[in-house]
mmCIF file of N, CA and C in Angstrom:
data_model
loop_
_atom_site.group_PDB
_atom_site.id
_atom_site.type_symbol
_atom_site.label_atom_id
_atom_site.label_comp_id
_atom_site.label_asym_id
_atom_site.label_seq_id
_atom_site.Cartn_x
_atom_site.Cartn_y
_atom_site.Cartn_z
ATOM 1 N N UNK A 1 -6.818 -8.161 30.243
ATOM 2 C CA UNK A 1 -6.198 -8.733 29.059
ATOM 3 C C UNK A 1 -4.702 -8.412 29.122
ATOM 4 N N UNK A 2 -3.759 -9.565 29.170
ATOM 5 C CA UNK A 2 -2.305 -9.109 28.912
ATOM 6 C C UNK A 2 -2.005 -9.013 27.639
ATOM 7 N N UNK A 3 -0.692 -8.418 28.231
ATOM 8 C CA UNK A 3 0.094 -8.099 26.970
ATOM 9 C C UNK A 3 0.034 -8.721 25.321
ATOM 10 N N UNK A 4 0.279 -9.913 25.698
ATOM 11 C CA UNK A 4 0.122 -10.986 25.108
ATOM 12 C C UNK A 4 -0.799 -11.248 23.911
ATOM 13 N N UNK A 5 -1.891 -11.241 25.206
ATOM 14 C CA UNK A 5 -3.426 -11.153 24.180
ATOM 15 C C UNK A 5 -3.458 -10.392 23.386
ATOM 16 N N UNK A 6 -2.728 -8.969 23.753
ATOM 17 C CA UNK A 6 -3.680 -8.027 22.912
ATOM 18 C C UNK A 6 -2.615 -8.151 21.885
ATOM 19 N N UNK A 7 -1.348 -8.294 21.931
ATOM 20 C CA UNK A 7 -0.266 -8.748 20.635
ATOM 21 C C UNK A 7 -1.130 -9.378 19.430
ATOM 22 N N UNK A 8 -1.445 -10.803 20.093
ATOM 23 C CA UNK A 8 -2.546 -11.638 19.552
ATOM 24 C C UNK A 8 -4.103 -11.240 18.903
ATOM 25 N N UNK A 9 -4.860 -10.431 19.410
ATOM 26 C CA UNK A 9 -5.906 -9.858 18.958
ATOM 27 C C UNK A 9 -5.712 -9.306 17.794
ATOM 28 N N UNK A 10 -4.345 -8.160 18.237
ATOM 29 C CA UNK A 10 -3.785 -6.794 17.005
ATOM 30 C C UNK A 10 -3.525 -7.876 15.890
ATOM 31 N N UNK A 11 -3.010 -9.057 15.592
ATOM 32 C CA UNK A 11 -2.389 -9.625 14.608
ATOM 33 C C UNK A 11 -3.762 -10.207 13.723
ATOM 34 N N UNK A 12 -4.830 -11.156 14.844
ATOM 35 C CA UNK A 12 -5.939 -11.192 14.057
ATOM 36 C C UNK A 12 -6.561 -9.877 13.087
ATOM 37 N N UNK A 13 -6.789 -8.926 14.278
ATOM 38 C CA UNK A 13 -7.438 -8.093 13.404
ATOM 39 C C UNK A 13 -7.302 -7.834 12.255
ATOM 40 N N UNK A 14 -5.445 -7.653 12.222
ATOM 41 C CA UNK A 14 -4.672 -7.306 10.780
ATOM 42 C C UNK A 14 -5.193 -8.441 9.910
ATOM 43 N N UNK A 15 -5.352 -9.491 10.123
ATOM 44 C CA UNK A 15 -4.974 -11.017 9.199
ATOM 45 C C UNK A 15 -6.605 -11.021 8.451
ATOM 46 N N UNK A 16 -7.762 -10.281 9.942
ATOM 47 C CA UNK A 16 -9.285 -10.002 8.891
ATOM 48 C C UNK A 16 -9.072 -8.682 8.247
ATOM 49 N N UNK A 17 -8.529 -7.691 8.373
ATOM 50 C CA UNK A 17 -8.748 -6.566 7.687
ATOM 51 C C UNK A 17 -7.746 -6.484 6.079
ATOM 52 N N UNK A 18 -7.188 -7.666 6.218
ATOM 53 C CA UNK A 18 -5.883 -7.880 4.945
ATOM 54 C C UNK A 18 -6.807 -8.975 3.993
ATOM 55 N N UNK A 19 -7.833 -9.269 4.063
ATOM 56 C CA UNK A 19 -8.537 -10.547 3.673
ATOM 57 C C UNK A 19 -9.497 -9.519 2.913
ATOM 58 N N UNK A 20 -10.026 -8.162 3.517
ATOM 59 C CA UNK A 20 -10.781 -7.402 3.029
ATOM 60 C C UNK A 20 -10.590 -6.543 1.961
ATOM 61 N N UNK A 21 -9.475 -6.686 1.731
ATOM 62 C CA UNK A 21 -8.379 -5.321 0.694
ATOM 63 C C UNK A 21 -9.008 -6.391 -0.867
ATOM 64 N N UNK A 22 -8.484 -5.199 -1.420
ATOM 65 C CA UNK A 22 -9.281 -5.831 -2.862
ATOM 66 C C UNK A 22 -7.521 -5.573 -3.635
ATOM 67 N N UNK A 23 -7.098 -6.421 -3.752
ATOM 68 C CA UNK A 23 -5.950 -6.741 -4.387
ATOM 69 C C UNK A 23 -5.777 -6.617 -5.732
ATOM 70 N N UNK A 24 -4.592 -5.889 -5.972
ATOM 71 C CA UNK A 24 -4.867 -5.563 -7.874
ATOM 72 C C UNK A 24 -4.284 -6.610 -8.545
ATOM 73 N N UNK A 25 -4.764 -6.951 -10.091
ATOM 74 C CA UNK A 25 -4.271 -8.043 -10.714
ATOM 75 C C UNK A 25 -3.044 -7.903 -11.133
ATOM 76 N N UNK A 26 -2.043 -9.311 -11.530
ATOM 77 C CA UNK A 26 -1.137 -9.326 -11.839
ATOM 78 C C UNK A 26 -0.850 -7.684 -12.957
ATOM 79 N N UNK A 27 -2.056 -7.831 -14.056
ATOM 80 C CA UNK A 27 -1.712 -6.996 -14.832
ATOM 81 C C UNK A 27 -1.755 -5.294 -14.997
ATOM 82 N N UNK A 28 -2.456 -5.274 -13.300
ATOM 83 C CA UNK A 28 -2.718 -4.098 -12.862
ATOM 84 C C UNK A 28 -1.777 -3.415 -12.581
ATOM 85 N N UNK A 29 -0.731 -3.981 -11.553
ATOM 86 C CA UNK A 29 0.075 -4.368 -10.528
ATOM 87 C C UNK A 29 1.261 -3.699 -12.368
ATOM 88 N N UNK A 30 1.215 -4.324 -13.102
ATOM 89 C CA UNK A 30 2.621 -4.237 -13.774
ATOM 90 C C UNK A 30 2.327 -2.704 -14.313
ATOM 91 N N UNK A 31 0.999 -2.528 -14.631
ATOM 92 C CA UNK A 31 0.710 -1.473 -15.677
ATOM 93 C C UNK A 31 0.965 0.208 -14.139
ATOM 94 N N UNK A 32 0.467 -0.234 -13.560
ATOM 95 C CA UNK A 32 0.431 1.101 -12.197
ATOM 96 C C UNK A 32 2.697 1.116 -12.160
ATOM 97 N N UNK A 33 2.943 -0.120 -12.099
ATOM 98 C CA UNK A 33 4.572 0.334 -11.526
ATOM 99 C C UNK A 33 5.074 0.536 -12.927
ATOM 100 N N UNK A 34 4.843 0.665 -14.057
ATOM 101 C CA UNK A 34 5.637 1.330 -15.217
ATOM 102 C C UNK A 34 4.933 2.397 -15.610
ATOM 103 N N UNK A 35 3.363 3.021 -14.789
ATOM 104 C CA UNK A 35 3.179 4.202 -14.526
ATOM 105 C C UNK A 35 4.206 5.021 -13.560
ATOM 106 N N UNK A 36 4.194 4.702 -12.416
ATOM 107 C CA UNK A 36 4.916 5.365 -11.762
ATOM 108 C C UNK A 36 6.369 5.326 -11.936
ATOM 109 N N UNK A 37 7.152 4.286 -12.251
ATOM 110 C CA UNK A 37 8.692 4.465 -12.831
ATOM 111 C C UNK A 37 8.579 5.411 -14.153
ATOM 112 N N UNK A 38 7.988 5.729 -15.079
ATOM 113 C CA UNK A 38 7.922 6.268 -16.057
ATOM 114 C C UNK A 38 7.713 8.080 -15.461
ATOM 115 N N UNK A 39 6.834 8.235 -14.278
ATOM 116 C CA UNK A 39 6.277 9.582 -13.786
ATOM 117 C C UNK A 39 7.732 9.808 -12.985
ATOM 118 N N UNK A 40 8.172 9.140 -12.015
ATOM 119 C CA UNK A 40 9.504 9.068 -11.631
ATOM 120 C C UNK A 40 10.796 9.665 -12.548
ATOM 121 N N UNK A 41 10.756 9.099 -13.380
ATOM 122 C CA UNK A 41 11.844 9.450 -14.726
ATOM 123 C C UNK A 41 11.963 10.749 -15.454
ATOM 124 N N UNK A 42 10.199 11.219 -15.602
ATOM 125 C CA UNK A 42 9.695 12.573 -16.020
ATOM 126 C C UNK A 42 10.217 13.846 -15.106
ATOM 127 N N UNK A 43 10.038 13.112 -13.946
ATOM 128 C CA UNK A 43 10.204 14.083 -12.708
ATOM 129 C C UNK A 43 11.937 14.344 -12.330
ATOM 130 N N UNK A 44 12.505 13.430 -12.446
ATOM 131 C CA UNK A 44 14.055 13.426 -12.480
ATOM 132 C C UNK A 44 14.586 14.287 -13.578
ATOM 133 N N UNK A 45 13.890 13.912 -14.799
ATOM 134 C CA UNK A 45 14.694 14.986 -16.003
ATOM 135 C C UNK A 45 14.148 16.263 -15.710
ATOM 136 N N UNK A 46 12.883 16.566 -15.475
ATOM 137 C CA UNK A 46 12.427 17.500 -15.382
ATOM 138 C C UNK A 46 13.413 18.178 -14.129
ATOM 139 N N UNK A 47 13.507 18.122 -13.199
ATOM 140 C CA UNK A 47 14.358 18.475 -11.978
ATOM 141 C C UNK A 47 15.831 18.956 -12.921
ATOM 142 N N UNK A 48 16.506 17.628 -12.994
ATOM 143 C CA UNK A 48 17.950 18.068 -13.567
ATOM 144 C C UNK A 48 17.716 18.843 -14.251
ATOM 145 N N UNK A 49 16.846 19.184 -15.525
ATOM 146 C CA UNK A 49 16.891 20.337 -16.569
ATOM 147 C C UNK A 49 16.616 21.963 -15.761
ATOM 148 N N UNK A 50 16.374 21.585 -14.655
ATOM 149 C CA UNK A 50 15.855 22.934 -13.973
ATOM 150 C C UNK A 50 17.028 23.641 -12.893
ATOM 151 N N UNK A 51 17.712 22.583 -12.853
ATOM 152 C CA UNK A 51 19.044 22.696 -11.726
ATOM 153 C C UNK A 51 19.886 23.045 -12.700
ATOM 154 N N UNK A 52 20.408 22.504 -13.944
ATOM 155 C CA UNK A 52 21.331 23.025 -14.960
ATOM 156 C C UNK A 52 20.907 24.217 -15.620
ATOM 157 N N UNK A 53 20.120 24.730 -15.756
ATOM 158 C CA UNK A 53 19.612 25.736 -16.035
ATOM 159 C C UNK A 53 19.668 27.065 -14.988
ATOM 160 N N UNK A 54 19.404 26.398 -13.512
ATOM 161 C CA UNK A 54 20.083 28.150 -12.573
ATOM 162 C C UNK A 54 21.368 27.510 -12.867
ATOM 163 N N UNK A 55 22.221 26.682 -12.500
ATOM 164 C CA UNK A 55 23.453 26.647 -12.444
ATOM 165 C C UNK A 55 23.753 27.226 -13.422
ATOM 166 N N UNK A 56 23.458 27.444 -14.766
ATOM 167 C CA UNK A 56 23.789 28.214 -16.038
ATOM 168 C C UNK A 56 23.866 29.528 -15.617
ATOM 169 N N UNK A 57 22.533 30.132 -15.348
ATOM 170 C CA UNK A 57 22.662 31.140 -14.851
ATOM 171 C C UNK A 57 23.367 31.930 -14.051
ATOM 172 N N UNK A 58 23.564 31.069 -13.174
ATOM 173 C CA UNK A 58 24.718 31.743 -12.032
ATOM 174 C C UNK A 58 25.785 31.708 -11.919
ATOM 175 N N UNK A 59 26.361 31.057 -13.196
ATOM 176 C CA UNK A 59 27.662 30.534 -13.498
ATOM 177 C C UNK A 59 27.910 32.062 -14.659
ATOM 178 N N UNK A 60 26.778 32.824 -15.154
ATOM 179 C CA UNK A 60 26.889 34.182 -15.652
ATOM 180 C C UNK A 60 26.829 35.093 -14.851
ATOM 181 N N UNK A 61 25.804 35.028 -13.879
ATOM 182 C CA UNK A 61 25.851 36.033 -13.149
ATOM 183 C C UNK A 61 26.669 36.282 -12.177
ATOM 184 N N UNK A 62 28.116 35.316 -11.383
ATOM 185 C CA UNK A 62 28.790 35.306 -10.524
ATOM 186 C C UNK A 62 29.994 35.010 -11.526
#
């Protein structure tokens, strides 16, 4: 089998194993990404409040 083929095979395979995926609904799809932008956002403030806070600190202690 050349090169070729097996290029060709690998792409089928992908094209049956992408046919098999169970795809989320439009309204799934919106509700999961303003889960995760929202967990994202939590995690950012949460971070900055934790970085300004040693920086506080060490801005006393130095």
């Amino acid at each position: 089998m050349g090169f070729f083929a097996k290029v060709q095979k690998f792409f089928k395979e992908v094209k049956n194993e992408l046919k098999k995926v169970q795809w989320p609904s439009k309204k799934e799809l919106t509700s999961y990404t303003i889960l995760v932008i929202g967990i994202i956002v939590i995690a950012s403030l949460l971070i900055f409040i934790i970085d300004n806070g040693f920086t506080g600190i060490l801005n006393l202690i130095f």
